Every structure is written in structure tokens, then in C-alpha cells.
GROMACS .gro file of C-alpha atoms in nm:
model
  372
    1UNK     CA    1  -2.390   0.804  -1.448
    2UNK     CA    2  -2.692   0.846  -1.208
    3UNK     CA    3  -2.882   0.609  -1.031
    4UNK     CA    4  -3.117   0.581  -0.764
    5UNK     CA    5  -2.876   0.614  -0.472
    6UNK     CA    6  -2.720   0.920  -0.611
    7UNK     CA    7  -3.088   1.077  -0.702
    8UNK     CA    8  -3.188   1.006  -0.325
    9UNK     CA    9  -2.865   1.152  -0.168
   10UNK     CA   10  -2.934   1.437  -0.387
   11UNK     CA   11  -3.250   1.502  -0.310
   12UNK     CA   12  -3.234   1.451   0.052
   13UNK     CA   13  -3.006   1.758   0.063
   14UNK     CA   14  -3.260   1.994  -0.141
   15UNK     CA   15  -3.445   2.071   0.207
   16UNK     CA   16  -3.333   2.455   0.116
   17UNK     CA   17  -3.649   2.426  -0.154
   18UNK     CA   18  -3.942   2.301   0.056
   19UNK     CA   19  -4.159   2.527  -0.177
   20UNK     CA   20  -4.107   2.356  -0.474
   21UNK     CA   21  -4.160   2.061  -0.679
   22UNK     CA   22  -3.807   1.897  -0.717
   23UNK     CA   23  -3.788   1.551  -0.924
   24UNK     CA   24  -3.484   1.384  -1.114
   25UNK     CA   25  -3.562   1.168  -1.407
   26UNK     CA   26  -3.321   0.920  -1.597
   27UNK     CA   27  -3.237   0.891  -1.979
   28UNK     CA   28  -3.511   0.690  -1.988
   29UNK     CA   29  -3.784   0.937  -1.875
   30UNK     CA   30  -3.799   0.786  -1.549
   31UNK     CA   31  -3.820   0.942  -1.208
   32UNK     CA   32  -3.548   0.811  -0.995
   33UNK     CA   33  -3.580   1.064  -0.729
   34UNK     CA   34  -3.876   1.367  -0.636
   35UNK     CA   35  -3.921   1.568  -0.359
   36UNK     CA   36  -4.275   1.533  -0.336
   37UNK     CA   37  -4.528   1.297  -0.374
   38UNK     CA   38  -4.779   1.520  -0.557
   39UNK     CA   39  -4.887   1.423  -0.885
   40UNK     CA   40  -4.628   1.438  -1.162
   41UNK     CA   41  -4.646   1.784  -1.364
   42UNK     CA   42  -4.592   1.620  -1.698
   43UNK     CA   43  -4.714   1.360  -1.862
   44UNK     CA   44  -4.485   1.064  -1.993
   45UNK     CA   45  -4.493   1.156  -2.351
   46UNK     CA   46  -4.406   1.539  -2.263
   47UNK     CA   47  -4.107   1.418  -2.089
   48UNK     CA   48  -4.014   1.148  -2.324
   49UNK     CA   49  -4.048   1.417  -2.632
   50UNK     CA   50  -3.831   1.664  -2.371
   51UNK     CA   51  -3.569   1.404  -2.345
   52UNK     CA   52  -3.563   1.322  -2.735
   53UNK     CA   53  -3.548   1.694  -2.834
   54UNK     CA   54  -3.246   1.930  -2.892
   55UNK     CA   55  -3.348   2.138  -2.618
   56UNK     CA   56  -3.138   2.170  -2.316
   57UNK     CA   57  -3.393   2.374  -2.124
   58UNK     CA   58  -3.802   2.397  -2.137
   59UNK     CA   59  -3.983   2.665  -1.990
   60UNK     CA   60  -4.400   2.618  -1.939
   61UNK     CA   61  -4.667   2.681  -1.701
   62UNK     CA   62  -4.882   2.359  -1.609
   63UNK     CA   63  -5.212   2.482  -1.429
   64UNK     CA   64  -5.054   2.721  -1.183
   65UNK     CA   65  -4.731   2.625  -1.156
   66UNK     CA   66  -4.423   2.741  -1.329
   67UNK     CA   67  -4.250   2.470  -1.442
   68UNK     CA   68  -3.860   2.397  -1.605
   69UNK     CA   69  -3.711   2.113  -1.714
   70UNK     CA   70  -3.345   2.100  -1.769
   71UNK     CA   71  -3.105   1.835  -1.856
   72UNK     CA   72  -2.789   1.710  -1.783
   73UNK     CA   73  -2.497   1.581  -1.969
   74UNK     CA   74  -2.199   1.368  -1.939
   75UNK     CA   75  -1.952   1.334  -2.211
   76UNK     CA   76  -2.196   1.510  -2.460
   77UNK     CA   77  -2.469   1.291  -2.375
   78UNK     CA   78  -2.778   1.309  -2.179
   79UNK     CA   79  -2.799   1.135  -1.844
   80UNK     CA   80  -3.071   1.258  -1.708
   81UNK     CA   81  -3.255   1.586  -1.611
   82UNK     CA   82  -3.446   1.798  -1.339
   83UNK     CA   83  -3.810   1.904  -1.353
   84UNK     CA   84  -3.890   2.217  -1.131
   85UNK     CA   85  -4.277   2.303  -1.032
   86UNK     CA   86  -4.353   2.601  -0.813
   87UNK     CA   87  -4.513   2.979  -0.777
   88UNK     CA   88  -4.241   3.124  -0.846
   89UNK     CA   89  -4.238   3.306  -1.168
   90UNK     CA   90  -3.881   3.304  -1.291
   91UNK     CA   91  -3.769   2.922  -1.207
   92UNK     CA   92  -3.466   2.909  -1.443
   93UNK     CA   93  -3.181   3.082  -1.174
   94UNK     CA   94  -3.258   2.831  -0.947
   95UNK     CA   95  -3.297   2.493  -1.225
   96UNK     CA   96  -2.960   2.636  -1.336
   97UNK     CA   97  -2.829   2.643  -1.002
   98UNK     CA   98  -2.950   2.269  -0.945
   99UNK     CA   99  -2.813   2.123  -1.258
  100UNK     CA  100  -2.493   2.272  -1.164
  101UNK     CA  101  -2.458   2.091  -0.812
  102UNK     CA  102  -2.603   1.796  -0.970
  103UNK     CA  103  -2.311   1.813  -1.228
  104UNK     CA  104  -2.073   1.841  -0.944
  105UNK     CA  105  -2.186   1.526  -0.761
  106UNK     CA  106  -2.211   1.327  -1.091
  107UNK     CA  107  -1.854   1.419  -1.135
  108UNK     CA  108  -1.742   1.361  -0.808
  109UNK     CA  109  -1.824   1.006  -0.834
  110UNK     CA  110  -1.660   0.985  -1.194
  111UNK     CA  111  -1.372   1.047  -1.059
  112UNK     CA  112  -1.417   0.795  -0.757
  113UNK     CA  113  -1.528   0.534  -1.035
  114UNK     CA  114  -1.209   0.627  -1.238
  115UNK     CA  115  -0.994   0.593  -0.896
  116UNK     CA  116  -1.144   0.223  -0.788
  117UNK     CA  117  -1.132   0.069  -1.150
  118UNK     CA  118  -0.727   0.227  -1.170
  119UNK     CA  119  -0.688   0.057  -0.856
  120UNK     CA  120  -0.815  -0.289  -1.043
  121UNK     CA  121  -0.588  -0.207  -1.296
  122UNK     CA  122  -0.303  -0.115  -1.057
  123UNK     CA  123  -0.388  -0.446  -0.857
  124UNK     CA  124  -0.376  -0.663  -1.164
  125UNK     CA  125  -0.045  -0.500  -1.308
  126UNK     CA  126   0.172  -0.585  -0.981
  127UNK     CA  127   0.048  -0.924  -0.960
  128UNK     CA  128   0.175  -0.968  -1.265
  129UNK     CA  129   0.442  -0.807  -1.264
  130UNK     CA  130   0.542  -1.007  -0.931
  131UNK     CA  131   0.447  -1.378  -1.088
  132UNK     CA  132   0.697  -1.586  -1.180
  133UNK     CA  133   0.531  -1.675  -1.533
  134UNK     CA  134   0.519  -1.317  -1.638
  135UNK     CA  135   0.365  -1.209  -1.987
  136UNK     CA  136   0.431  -0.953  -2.122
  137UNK     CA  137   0.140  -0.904  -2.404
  138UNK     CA  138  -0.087  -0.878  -2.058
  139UNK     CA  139   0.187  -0.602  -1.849
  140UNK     CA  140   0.155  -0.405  -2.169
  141UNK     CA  141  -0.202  -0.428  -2.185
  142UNK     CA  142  -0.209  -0.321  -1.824
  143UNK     CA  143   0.035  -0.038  -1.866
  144UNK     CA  144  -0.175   0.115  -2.120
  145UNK     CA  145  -0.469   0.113  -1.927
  146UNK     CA  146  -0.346   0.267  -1.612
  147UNK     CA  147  -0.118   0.486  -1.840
  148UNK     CA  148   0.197   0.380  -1.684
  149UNK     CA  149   0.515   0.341  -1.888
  150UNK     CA  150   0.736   0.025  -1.864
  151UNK     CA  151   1.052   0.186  -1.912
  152UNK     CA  152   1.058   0.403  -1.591
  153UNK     CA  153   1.315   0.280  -1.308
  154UNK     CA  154   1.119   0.177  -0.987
  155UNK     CA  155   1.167   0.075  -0.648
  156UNK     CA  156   0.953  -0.154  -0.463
  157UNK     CA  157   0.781  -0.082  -0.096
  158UNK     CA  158   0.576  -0.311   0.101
  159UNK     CA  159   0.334  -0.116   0.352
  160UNK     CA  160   0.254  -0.346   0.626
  161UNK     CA  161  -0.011  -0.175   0.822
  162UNK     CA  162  -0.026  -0.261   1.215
  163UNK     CA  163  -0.406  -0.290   1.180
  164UNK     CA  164  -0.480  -0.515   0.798
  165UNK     CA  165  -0.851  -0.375   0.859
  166UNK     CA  166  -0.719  -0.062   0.756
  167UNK     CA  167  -0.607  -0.175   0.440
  168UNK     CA  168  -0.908  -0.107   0.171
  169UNK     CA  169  -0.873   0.278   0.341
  170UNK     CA  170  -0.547   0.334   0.250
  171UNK     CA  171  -0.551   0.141  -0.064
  172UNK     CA  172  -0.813   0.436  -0.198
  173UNK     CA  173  -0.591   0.737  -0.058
  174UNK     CA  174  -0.409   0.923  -0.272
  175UNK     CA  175  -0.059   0.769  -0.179
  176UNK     CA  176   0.156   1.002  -0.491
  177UNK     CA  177   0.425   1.227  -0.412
  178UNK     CA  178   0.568   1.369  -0.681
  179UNK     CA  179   0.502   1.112  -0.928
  180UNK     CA  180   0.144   0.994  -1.147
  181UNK     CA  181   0.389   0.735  -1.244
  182UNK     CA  182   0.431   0.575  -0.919
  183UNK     CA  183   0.219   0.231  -0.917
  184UNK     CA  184   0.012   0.164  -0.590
  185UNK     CA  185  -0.241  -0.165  -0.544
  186UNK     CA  186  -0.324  -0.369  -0.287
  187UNK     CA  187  -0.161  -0.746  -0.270
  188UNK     CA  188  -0.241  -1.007  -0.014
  189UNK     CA  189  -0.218  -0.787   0.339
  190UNK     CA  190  -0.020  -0.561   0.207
  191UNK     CA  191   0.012  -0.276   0.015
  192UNK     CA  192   0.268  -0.227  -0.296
  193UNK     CA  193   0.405   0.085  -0.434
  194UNK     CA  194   0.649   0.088  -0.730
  195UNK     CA  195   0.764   0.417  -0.653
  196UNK     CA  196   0.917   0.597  -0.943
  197UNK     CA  197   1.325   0.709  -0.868
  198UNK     CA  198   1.368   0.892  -1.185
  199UNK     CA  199   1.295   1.220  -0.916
  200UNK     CA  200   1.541   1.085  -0.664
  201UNK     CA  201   1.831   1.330  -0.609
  202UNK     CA  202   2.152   1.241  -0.405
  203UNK     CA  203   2.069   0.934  -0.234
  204UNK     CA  204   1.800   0.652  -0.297
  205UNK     CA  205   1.747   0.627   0.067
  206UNK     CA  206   1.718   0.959   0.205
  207UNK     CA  207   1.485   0.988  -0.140
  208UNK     CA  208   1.246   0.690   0.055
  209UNK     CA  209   1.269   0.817   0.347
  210UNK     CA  210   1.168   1.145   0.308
  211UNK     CA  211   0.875   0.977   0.078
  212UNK     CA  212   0.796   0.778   0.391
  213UNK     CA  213   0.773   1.100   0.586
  214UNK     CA  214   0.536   1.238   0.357
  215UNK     CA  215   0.308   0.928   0.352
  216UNK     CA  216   0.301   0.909   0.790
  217UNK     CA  217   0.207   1.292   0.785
  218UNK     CA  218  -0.052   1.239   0.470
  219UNK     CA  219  -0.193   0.927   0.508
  220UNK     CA  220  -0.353   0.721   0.789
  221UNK     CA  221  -0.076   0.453   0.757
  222UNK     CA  222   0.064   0.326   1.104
  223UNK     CA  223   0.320  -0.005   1.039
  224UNK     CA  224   0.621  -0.093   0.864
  225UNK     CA  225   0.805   0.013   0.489
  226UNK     CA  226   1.016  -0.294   0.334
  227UNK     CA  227   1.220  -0.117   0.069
  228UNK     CA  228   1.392  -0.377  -0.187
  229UNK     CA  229   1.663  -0.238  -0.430
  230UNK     CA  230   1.516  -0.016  -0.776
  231UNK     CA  231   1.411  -0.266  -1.084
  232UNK     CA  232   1.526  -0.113  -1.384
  233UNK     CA  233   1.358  -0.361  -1.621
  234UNK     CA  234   0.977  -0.466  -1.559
  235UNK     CA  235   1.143  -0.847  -1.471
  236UNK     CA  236   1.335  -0.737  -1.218
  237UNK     CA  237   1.031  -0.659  -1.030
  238UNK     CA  238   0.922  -1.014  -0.889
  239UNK     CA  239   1.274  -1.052  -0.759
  240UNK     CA  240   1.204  -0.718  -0.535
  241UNK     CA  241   0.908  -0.884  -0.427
  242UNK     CA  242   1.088  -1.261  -0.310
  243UNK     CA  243   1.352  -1.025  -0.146
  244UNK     CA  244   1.108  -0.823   0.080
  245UNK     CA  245   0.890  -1.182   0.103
  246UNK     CA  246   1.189  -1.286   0.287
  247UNK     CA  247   1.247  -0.941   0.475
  248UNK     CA  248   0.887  -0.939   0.639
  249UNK     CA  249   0.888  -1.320   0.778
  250UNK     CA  250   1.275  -1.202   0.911
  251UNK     CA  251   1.139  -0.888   1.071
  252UNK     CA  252   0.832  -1.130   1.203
  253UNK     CA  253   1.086  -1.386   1.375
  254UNK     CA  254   1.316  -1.148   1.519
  255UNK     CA  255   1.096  -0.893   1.634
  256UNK     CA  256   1.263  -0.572   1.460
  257UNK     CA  257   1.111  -0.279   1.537
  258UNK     CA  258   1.219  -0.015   1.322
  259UNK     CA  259   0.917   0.139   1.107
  260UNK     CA  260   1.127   0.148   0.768
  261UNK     CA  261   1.387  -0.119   0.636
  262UNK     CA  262   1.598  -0.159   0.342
  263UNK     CA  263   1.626  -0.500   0.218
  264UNK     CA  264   1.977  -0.354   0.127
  265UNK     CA  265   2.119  -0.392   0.447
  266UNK     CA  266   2.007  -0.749   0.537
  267UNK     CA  267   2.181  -0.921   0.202
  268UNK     CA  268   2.418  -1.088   0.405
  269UNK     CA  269   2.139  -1.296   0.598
  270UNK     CA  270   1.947  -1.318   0.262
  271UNK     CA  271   2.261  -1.523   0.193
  272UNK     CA  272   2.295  -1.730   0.470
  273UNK     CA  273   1.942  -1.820   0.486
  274UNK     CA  274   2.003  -1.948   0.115
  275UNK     CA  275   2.263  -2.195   0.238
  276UNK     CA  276   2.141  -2.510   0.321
  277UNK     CA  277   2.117  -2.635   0.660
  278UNK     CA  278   2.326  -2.937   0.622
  279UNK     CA  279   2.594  -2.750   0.536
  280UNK     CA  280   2.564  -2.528   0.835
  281UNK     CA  281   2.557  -2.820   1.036
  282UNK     CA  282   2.871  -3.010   0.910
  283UNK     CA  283   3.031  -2.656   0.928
  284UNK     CA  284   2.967  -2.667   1.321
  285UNK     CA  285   2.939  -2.982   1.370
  286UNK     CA  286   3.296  -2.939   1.623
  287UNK     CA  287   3.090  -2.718   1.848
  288UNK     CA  288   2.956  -2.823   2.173
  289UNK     CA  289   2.582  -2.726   2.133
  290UNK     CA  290   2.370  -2.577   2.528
  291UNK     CA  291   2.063  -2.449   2.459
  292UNK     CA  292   2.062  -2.228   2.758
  293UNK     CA  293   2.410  -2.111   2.617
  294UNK     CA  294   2.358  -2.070   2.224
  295UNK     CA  295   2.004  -1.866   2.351
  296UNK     CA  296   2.274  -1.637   2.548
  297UNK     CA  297   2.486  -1.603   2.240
  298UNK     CA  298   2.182  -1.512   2.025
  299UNK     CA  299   2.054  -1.274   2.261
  300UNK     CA  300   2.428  -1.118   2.330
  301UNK     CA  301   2.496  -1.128   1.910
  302UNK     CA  302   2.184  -1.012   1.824
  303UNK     CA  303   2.294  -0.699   2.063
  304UNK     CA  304   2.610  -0.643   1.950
  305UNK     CA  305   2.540  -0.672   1.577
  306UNK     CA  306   2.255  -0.403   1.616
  307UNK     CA  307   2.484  -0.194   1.739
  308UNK     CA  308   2.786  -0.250   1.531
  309UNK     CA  309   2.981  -0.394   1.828
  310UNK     CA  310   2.992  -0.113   2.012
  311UNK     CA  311   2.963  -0.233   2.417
  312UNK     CA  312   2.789   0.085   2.576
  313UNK     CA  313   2.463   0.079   2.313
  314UNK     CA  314   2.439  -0.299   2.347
  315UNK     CA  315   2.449  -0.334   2.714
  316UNK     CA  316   2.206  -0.042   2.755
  317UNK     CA  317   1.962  -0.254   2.487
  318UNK     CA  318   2.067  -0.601   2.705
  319UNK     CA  319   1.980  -0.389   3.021
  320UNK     CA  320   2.288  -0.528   3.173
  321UNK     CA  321   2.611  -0.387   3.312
  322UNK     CA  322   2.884  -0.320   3.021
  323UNK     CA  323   3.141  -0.526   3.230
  324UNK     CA  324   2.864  -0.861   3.224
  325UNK     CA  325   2.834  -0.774   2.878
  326UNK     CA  326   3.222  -0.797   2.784
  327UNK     CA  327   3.239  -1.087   3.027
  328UNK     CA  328   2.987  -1.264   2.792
  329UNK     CA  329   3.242  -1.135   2.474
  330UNK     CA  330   3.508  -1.268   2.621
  331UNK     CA  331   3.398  -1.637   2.666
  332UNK     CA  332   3.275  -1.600   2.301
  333UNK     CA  333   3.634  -1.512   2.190
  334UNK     CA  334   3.791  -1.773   2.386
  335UNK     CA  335   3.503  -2.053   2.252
  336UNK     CA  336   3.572  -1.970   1.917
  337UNK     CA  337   3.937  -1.816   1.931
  338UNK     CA  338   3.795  -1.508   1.777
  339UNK     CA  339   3.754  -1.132   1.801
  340UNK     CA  340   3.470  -0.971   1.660
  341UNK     CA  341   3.526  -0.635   1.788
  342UNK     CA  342   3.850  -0.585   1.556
  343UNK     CA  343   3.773  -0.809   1.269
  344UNK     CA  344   3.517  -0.831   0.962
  345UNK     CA  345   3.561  -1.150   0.866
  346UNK     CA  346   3.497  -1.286   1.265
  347UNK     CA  347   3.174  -1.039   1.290
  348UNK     CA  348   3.066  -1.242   0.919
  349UNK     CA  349   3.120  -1.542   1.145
  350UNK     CA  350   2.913  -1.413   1.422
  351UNK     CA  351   2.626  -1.363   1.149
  352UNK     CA  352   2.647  -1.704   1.027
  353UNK     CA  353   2.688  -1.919   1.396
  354UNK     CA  354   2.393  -1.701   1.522
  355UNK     CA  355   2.182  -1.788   1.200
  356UNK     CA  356   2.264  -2.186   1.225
  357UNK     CA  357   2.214  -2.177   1.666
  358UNK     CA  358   1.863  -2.020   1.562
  359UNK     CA  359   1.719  -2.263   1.293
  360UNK     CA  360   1.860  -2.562   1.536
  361UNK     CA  361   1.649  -2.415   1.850
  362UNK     CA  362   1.351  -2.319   1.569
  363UNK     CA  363   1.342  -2.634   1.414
  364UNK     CA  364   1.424  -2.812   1.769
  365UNK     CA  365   1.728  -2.979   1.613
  366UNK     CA  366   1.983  -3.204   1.842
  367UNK     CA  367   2.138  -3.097   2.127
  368UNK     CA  368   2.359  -3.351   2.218
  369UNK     CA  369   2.617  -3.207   1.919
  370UNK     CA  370   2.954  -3.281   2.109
  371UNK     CA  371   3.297  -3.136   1.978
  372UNK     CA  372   3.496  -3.377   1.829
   0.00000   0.00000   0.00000
């Protein structure tokens, strides 16, 4: 619909015409917008009996001016029309021509209109969809209105910009791949996509990541991707959005770097986060606890589990020489009378000692824990 903004950015760009008599009235007969501030060509009543008519176009001379008047529509309705005085004595080429760049404009910012309130909608759907008292009467009310089915399989992606200023940008760029029903709003300082997987072929992953490709080369997005597993059912969906939650503070306190992450491959600290720290603590109570020594045995882990034990990566990450590093591996193995290099279940030990020796230093917990 126009208004005076739109009338003035219009007519500001009609400097092409400086020898005419350019004005934009409203569906109420009212200029919004002229080009010059020369006495108006027609009365009120002529233009109010204009507007009320079935005619789409007027042609008339008013003194010595040619004039045309010629209106504009939106959905089969009038919202406004252009009045064009000048010598000139066949106006209509160029009143067509202005009608139809005024058309253009007015649907232009349809469309942007359309794209901020589906946004609302999109906005309002995940935060429902992620609350813990869901109802459904108001997700299928949403999903109408953004025309998004309920049924579709979806998997859930936090963007977490680098700069959160740059959020209300991206937000309004056209983040769809190959999918209208993908599902994209804004929440907190993030942003949330419920990408549809019923395109995914072969593997979910290499499906994301090759998404994610697409969105760095498309977008202006500069940050992290949190991917949690695909919700098959619409209530599934808040439980993708505790498990990345918990992914972004992890990534936060440990500093990981990568730009995309899988929620799928940090379950096993999902789980030993869930344990309570009481029973961590009995579990170790038989441990001597150093601070300077369990901060050596995080740092060393932390290595070694990044790169799944192998001694060359790690020590080039620890920046120290491989033969300090399996000097450091071997006073763990004698410590705890294990071997981590040859055996799952001592690595799942690793995991869990390296969890509990970083909540104690978080949390500042005792250190004068002495082995029975």
C-alpha cells in the first residue's frame, strides 16, 4: 500500500521529467507526493469523482496543459493514482510508463512486507515449538500461516554469528536452499533453522555441511553451526534445542574452534555433564588432587582426545616435543594403571576424570582430596 515515504522516494527519482507536472494522490484523493509546487490541475471534486469512477485512465486539457490521470491497483483495488500536467500533447506513453514503475516499487515492498511478517510468524512458531509447555492448537495455527507442514522431518541449526549486531541482517536474507519448507527465525542471539532432510541423500552430515557451504558463500554469516540430531515429530524439537543449549555454553568453556559441530559427536559429555557431581566426587574421591597437575592432565587429555590419541597431531597442537608428550602419557598410565592408547573403555575414563578435574578447578572445589 502507498504512503508518504514511498510517494517521496518515488518522486525524488522522477528528475528524468523536469518538464512536467508529476503528483501521486492516495485512495483518498489526497496528494501524498508532487513534483512541483504549482497549483494543483484539478480540483478536489474532479479527482474525488476520478477516483470513484470505473475509469482507469482520464485524458483532458486544463488551460494549456495536457493532463492524465491514471490509477493504480493492488489486488483489484485502487490504491492510489498519478496525475500528469505538461505541453506535451500525447501524455499517456509516458503516465503508462509511470504507473508501471510505480507498480513495481509497490510490489517490491509487498513482498518485503510479506518477508518481515513470515519472519514474525517463523519467530513465533520456533519459540513454540522449543517451549517446554507446547500447544499444539497455537503450532498449527502457526504452521498454517507460514504454510509449513508439521509432518516434515527436520533438523535443527543454531547460527551463532561472531558479530550479534549482524543478526537482524541475516535474519531478513534469504537463508533456503533447496527447501520453502525449511523454517528460519531469529531466537535470543541466535539464529534457528529447522532445515528440512526429506532432500538429504547419503549422509545427514555431508547433507549439512554442504548446506553450510552454501550459506558462507551466500550469506554474510561469519560464526559457528550447532547441528542437533533430525526431529521427526514437532515435540522432538525443544529437545534439539536443550541439546545444542548445552553444546554452545561447552564450545564457550572450552574454546572449540571449529565453525560447524554436531551435537552428535559430543553425547558422551552430554552424559557426563548429566551425572551429578557428588557422584563424580565419591567416584574419585581415592585420587590425590594438584591443581598444577590435574590443569596438565586437562590440557594433555584435551590434546589427545582431539586427536583420537594419536601422539604426533597432539604434540604438534601442545607445541611440545612428542617424547614430553608420551612422558606426560606415561605418568598418566602409571597414576591410574591405565592405557588409553589401546583401550575404549580407559579413553571413556579419560572423558569422565577430565570432566570431574574441570568442574572441581571451575567451581574451585577442594584440593586437599588425599588418596585413601
Amino acid at each position: 500500500m502507498i504512503n508518504k515515504n514511498i510517494a517521496k522516494e518515488y518522486i525524488d527519482t522522477l528528475g528524468q521529467f523536469p518538464n512536467y507536472q508529476i503528483s501521486i494522490y492516495d485512495s483518498y484523493a489526497k496528494k501524498i507526493g508532487s513534483t512541483s509546487n504549482t497549483k494543483n490541475c484539478f480540483s478536489q471534486e474532479e479527482l474525488q469523482n476520478f477516483l470513484n469512477s470505473n475509469e482507469s485512465v482520464l485524458e483532458c486539457k486544463k488551460d494549456s496543459l495536457n493532463c492524465v490521470l491514471v490509477k493504480i491497483y493492488e489486488d483489484n483495488i485502487t490504491s492510489c493514482f498519478i496525475a500528469i500536467a505538461g505541453s506535451d500533447n500525447n501524455l499517456l506513453p509516458i503516465a503508462t510508463a509511470l504507473k508501471m514503475s510505480l507498480e513495481i516499487r509497490l510490489k517490491y515492498e509487498q513482498i518485503q512486507t510479506e518477508e518481515k511478517e513470515t519472519l514474525t510468524i517463523n519467530e513465533q512458531l520456533i519459540k513454540e515449538l522449543v517451549s517446554n509447555s507446547l500447544q499444539v492448537s497455537k503450532i498449527i495455527e502457526l504452521c498454517e500461516q507460514s504454510n509449513h507442514s508439521m509432518e516434515i522431518e527436520r533438523k535443527m541449526i543454531m547460527l551463532i554469528p561472531d558479530d550479534v549486531s549482524s543478526l537482524d541482517v541475516l535474519a531478513n536474507m534469504n537463508l533456503y536452499y533447496d527447501s520453502k519448507e525449511d523454517i528460519v527465525g531469529r531466537l535470543g542471539h541466535q539464529l534457528i533453522i529447522l532445515k528440512d532432510m526429506s532432500r538429504a541423500i547419503g549422509s545427514e552430515k555431508d547433507y549439512i555441511k554442504v548446506y553450510f557451504d552454501f550459506l558462507i558463500k551466500n550469506t554474510s554469516f561469519k560464526g559457528k553451526a550447532l547441528v542437533a540430531y533430525t526431529s521427526k515429530t514437532y515435540d522432538n524439537v525443544k529437545f534439539a534445542y536443550q541439546n545444542l543449549t548445552w553444546l554452545k555454553k561447552y564450545t564457550t568453556v572450552h574454546n572449540i574452534q571449529e565453525t560447524i559441530l554436531f551435537f552428535s559427536n559430543y553425547v558422551d559429555m552430554y552424559c557426563i555433564s548429566s551425572i551429578p557431581y557428588d557422584i563424580l566426587r565419591n567416584l574419585f574421591s581415592s585420587y590425590t588432587y594438584n591443581e598444577e597437575d590435574a590443569k596438565e592432565f586437562i590440557t594433555t587429555t584435551d590434546a589427545l582426545i582431539r586427536n583420537n590419541y594419536n601422539i604426533v597431531r597432539s604434540s604438534k597442537e601442545l607445541f611440545v616435543h612428542k617424547n614430553t608428550l608420551m612422558y606426560r602419557l606415561t605418568k598418566i598410565k602409571n597414576e591410574f594403571d591405565i592405557d588409553p592408547i589401546n583401550s575404549e573403555s580407559d579413553r571413556s575414563f579419560i572423558k569422565i576424570y577430565n570432566y570431574y578435574l574441570k568442574h572441581k578447578i571451575e567451581t574451585k572445589g577442594d584440593s586437599n582430596d588425599e588418596r585413601n
